[in-house]
Tab-separated table of C-alpha atoms and ligand atoms in Angstrom:
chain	number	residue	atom	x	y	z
A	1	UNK	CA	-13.319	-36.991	-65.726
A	2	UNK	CA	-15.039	-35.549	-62.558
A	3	UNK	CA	-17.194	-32.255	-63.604
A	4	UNK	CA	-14.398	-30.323	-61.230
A	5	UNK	CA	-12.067	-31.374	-63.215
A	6	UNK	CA	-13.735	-30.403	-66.556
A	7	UNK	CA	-14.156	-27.094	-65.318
A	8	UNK	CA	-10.491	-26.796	-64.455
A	9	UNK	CA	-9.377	-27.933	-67.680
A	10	UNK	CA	-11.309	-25.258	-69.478
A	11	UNK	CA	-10.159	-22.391	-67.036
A	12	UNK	CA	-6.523	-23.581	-67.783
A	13	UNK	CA	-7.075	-23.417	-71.429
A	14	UNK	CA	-8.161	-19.571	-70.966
A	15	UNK	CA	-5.307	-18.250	-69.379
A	16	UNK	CA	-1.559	-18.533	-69.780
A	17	UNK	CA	0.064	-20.744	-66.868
A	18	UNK	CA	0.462	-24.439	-66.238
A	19	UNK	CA	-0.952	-26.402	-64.348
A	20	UNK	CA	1.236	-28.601	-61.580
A	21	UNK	CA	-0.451	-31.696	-61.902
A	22	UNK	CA	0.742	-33.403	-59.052
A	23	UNK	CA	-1.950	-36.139	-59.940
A	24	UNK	CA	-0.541	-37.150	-62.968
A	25	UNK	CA	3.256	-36.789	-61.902
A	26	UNK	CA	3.125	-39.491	-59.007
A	27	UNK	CA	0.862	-42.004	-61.385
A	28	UNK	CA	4.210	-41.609	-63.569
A	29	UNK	CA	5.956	-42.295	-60.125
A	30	UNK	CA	3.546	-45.219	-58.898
A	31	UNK	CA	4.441	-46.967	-62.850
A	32	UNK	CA	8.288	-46.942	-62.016
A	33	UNK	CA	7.254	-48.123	-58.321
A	34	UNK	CA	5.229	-50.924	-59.657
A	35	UNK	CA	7.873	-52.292	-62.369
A	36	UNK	CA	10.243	-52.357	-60.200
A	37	UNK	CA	7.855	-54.426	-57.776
A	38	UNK	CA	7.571	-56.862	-60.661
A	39	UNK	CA	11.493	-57.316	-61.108
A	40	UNK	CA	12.200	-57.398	-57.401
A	41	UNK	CA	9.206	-60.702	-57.441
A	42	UNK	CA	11.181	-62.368	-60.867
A	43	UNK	CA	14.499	-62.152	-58.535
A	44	UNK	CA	12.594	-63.546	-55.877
A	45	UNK	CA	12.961	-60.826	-53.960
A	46	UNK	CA	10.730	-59.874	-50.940
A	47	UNK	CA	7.954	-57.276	-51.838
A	48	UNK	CA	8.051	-54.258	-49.714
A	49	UNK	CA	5.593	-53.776	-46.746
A	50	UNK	CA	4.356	-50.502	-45.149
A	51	UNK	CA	1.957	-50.899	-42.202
A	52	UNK	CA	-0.252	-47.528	-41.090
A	53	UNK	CA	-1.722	-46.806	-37.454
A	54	UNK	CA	-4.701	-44.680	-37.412
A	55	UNK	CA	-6.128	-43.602	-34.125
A	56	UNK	CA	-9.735	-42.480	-34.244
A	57	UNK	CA	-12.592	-40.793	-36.986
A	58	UNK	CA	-11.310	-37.774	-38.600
A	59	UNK	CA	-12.211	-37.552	-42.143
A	60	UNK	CA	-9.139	-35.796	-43.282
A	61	UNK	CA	-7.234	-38.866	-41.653
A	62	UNK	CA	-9.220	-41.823	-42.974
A	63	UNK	CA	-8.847	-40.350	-46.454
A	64	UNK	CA	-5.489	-40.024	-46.297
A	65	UNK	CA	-4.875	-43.289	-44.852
A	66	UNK	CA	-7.000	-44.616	-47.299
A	67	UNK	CA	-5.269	-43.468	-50.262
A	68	UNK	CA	-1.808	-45.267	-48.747
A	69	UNK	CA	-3.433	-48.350	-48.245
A	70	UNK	CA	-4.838	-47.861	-52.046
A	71	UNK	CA	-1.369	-46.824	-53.511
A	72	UNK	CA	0.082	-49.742	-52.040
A	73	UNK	CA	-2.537	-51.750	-53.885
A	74	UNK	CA	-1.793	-50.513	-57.149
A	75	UNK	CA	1.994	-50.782	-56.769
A	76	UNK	CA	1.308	-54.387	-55.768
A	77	UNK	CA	3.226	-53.479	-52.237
A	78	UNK	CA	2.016	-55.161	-48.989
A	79	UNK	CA	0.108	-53.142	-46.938
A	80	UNK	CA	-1.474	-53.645	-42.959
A	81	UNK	CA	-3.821	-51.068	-41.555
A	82	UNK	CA	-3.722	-50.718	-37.887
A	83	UNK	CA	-6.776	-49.066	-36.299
A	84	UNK	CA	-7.782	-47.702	-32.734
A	85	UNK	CA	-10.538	-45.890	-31.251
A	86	UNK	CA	-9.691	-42.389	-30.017
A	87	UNK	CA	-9.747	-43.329	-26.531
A	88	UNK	CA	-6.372	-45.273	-26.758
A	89	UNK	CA	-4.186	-45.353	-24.223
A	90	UNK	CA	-0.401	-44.094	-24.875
A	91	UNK	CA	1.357	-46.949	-23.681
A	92	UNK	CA	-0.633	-48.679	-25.999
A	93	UNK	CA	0.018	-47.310	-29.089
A	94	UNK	CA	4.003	-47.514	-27.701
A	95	UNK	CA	3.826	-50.575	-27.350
A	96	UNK	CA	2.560	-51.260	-30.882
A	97	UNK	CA	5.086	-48.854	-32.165
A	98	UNK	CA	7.732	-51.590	-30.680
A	99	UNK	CA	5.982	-54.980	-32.083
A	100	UNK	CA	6.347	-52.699	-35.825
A	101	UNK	CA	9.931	-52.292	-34.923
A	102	UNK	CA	10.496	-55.784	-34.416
A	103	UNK	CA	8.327	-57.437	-36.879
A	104	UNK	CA	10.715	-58.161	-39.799
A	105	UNK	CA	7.844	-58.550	-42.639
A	106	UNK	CA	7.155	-54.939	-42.344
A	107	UNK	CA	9.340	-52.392	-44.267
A	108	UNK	CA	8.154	-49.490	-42.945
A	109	UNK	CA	5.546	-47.453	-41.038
A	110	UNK	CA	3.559	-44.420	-40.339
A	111	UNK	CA	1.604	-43.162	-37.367
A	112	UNK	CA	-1.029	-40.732	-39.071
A	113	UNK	CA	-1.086	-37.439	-37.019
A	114	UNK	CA	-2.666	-35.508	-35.799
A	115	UNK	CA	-3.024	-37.887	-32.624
A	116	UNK	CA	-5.660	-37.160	-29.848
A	117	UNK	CA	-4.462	-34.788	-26.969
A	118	UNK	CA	-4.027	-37.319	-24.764
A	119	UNK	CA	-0.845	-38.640	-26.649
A	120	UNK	CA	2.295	-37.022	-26.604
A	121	UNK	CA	3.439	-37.307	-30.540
A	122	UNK	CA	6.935	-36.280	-30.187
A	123	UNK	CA	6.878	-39.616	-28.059
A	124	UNK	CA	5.131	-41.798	-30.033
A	125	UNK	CA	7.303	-40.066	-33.367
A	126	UNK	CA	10.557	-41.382	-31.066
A	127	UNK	CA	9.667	-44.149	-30.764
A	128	UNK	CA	9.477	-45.737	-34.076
A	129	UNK	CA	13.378	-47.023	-35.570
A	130	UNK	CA	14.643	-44.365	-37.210
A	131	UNK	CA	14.942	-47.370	-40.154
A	132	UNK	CA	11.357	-47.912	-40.422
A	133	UNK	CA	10.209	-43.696	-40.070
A	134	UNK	CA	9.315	-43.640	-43.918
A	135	UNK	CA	7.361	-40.862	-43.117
A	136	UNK	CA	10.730	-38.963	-41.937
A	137	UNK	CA	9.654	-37.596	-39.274
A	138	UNK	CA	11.750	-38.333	-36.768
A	139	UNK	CA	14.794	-36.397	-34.969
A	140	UNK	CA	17.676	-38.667	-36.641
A	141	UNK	CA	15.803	-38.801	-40.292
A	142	UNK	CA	15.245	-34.784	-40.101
A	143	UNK	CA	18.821	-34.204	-38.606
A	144	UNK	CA	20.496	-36.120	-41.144
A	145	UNK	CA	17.963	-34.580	-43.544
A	146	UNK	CA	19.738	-31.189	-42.281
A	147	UNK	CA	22.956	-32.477	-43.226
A	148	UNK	CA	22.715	-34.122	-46.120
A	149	UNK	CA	23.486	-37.327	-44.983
A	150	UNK	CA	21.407	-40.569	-46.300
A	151	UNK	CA	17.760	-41.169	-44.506
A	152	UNK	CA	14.776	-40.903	-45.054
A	153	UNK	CA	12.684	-37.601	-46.164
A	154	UNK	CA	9.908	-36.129	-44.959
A	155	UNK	CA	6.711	-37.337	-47.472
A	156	UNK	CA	5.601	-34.175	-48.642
A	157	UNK	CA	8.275	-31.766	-48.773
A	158	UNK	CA	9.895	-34.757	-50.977
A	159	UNK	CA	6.776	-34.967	-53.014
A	160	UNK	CA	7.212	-31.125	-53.710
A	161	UNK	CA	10.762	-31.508	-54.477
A	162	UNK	CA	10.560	-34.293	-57.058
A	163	UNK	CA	6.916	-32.727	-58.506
A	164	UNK	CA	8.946	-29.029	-59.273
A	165	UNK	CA	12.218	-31.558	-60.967
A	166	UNK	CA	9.874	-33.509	-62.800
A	167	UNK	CA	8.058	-30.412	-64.455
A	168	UNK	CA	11.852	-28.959	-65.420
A	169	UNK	CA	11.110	-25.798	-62.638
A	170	UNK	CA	14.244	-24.417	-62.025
A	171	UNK	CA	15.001	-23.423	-58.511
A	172	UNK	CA	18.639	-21.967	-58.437
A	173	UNK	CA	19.449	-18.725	-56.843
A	174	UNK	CA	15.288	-18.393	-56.995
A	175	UNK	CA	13.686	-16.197	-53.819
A	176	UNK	CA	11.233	-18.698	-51.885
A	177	UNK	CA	8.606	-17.691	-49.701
A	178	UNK	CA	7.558	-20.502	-47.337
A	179	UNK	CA	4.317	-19.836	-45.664
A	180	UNK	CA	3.643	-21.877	-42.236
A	181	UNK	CA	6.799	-23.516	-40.216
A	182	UNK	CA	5.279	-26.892	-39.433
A	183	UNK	CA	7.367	-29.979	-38.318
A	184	UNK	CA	6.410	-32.037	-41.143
A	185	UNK	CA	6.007	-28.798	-44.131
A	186	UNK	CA	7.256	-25.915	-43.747
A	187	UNK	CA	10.409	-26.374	-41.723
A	188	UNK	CA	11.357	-29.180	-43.169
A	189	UNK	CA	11.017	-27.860	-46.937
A	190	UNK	CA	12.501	-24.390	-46.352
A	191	UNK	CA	16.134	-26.398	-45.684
A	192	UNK	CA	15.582	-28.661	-48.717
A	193	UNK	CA	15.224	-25.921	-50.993
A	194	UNK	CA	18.116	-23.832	-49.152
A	195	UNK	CA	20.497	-26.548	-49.354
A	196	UNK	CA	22.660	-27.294	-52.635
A	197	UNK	CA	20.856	-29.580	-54.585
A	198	UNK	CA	18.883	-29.501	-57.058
A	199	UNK	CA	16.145	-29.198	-56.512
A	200	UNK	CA	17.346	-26.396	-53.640
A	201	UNK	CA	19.792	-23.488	-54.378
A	202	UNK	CA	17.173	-21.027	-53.475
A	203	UNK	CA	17.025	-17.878	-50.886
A	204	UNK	CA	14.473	-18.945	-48.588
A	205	UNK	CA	12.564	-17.231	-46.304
A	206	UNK	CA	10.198	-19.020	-43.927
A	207	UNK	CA	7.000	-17.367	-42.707
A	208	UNK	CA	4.506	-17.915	-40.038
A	209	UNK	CA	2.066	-16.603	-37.917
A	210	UNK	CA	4.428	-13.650	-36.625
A	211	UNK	CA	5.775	-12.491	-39.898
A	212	UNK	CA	5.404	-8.600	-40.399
A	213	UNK	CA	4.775	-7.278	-44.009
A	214	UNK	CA	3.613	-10.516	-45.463
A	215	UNK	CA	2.281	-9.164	-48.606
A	216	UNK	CA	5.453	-7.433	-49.525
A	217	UNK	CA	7.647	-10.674	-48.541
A	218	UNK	CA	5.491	-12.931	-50.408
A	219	UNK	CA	5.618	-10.348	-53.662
A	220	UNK	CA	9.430	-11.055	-53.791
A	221	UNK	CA	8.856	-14.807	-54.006
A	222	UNK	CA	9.605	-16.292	-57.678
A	223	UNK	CA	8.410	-19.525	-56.294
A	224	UNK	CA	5.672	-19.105	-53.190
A	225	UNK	CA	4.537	-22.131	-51.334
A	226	UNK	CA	1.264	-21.487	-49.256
A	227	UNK	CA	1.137	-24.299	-46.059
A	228	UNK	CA	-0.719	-22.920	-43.198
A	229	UNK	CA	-4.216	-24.943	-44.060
A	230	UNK	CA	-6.585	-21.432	-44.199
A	231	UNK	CA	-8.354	-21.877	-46.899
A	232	UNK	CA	-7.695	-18.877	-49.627
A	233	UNK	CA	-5.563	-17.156	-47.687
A	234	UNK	CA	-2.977	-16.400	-50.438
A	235	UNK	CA	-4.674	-13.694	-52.840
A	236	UNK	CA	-3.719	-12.114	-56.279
A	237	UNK	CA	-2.115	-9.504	-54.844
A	238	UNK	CA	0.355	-11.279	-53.304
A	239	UNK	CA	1.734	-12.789	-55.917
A	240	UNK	CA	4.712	-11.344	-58.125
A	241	UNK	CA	3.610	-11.675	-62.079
A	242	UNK	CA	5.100	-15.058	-63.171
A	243	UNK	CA	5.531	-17.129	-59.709
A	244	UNK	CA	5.644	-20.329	-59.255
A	245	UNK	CA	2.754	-21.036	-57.168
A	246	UNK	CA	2.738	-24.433	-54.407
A	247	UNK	CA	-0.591	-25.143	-52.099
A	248	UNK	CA	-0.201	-27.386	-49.755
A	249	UNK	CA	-3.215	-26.525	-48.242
A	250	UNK	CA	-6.371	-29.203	-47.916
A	251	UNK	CA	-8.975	-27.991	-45.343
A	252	UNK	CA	-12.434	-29.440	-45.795
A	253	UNK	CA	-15.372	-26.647	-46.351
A	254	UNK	CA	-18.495	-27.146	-47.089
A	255	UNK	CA	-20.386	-27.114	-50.243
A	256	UNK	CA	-23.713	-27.896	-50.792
A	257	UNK	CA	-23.482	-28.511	-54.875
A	258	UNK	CA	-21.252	-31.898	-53.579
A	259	UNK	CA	-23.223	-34.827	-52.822
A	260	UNK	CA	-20.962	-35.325	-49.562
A	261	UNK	CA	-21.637	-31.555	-48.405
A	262	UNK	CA	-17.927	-30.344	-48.809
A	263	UNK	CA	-14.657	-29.796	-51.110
A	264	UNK	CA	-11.268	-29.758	-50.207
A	265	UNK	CA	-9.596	-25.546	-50.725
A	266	UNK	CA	-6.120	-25.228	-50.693
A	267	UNK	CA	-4.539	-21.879	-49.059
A	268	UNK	CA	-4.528	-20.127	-52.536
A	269	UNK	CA	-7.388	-18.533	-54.308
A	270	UNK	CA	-6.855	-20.142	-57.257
A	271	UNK	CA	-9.025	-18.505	-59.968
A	272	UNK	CA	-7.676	-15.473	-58.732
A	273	UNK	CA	-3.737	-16.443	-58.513
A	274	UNK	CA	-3.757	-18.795	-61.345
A	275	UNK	CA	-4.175	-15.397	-63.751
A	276	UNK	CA	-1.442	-14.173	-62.520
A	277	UNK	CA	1.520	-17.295	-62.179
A	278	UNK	CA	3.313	-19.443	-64.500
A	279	UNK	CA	2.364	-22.782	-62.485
A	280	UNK	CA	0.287	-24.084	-59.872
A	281	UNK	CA	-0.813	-26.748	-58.229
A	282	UNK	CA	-4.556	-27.573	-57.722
A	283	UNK	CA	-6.180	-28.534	-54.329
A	284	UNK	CA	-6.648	-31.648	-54.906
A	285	UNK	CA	-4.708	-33.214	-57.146
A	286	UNK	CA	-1.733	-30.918	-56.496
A	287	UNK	CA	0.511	-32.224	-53.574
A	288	UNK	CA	-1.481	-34.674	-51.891
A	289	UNK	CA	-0.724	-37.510	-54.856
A	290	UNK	CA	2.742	-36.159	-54.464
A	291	UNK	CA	3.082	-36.787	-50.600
A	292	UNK	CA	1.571	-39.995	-51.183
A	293	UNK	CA	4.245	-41.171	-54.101
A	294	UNK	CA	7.205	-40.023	-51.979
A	295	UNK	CA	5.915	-42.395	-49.086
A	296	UNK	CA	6.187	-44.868	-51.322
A	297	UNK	CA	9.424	-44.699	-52.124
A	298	UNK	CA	10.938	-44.089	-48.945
A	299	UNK	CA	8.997	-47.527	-48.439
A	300	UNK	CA	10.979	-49.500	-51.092
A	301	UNK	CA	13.823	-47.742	-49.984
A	302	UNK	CA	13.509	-48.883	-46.654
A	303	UNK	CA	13.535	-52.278	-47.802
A	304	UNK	CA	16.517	-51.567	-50.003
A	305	UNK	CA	18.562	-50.445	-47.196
A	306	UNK	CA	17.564	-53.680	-45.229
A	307	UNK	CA	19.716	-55.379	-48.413
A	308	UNK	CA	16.717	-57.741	-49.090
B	1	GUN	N1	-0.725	-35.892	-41.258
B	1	GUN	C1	-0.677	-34.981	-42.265
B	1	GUN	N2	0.288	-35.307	-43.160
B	1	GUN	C2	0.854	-36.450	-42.702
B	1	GUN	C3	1.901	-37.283	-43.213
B	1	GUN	O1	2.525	-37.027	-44.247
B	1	GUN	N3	2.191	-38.372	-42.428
B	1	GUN	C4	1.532	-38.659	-41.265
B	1	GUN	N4	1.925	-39.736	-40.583
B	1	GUN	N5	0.567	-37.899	-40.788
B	1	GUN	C5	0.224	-36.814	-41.505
């Protein structure tokens, strides 16, 4: 156990909430992913491949992209790891988006974002068959997202879906507070939890930049899910007694007790917030292992849907 870790478990010990541990939750997920790998190769079945472009340095980037390639590893899927310098040109990367398209060995792909400002991402998110988007990001997979209809899901508002099912959180008739309205978060995930499913049911009320009274809104929220990547920006008193409490938050700051110089904070104070909720999920080890475990899925599924 990592000494951040130690120190967490003690803290959780003290007071009376649980933790969310989204760690734990998509290693139960990767164990199902990996024995059905096994029976898929006694069938002689193929094994499913995802393939990941990065474009350029950024640390949050190569991490994440690091922990996909590493997932796939332990799940014993295939995995290819596409990599250009910043300076790429856009017609590149399309056309590499169209040689993923028609490759059959690969299952499906992702196109980490953010993307330098010299590529249009809508474009580049276009571009890639709606079959292979197993990061479900683009406009068919989120419009049939909308309405219900089979497709894929975006990554991490799936991975916060299946985290709350797989702890037994109920959601019915529940008041939400979503804060940030990102294409791949917050939009997304306030319709999944508005729509009737379950997980979903709930009153949900999206937030952003231009939201007046956001302490009082937030206070009404039995389940309150911080995504606007500013680090401790939800405090104490902004939390109703009891919430359910979801940071999707991961912005690097630095720390000079870490050998590397920084941590990863979520949007929620947690020592402060965890006193006062029934869950939460730690930054990291919250919904980053979650986002992670849903890409994987989608991945299989994409294969699935291929009938191979
Ligand atoms: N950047 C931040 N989150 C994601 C994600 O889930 N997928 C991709 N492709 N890029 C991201």
């Amino acid at each position: 156990m990592k000494d951040d870790e130690i120190e967490l478990c003690t803290f959780v010990k003290k007071i009376n909430m649980q933790l969310l541990d989204g760690r734990a939750t998509a290693d139960e997920i990767k164990k199902e992913l990996a024995a059905a790998v096994i029976e898929r190769k006694k069938e002689g079945k193929k094994i499913p491949h995802l393939a990941a472009i990065l474009v350029g340095n950024d640390g949050g980037s190569l991490t994440y992209v690091g922990a996909k390639v590493k997932a796939c590893e332990q799940i014993g899927f295939e995995s290819t790891l596409i990599r250009y310098d910043d300076s790429v040109p856009e017609e590149v990367l399309l056309a590499k988006v169209q040689s993923l398209n028609e490759d059959k060995s690969i299952d499906g792909f992702i196109v980490q974002l953010p993307l330098p400002a010299h590529i249009d991402e809508l474009k580049v998110t276009k571009a890639i068959d709606p079959k292979k988007d197993v990061d479900g990001f683009h406009p068919v997979n989120l419009g049939n997202m909308v309405l219900n209809l089979p497709g894929f899901l975006p990554a991490t508002p799936a991975g916060i879906l299946e985290l709350i099912k797989r702890n037994n959180i109920q959601t019915e008739g529940k008041n939400c507070v979503i804060i940030g309205r990102s294409n791949i978060v917050g939009t997304p995930l306030s319709i999944m939890l508005g729509r009737n499913t379950n997980p979903g049911n709930c009153t949900v009320t999206l937030a952003h930049s231009r939201t007046e009274n956001l302490k009082e809104i937030c206070l009404t929220a039995d389940i309150l899910i911080a995504a606007i990547g500013q680090p401790n920006f939800v405090t104490a008193d902004m939390v109703k007694s009891g919430a359910v409490i979801i940071d999707v938050g991961t912005t690097r700051i630095e720390d000079a007790t870490k050998a590397r110089g920084w941590r990863l904070c979520g949007d929620v104070e947690f020592a402060s917030v965890s006193e006062k909720c029934s869950f939460i999920t730690p930054v990291p080890g919250g919904v980053g292992p979650m986002t992670i475990a849903s890409l994987m899925i989608n991945t299989l599924k994409a294969m699935e849907l291929k009938g191979k």
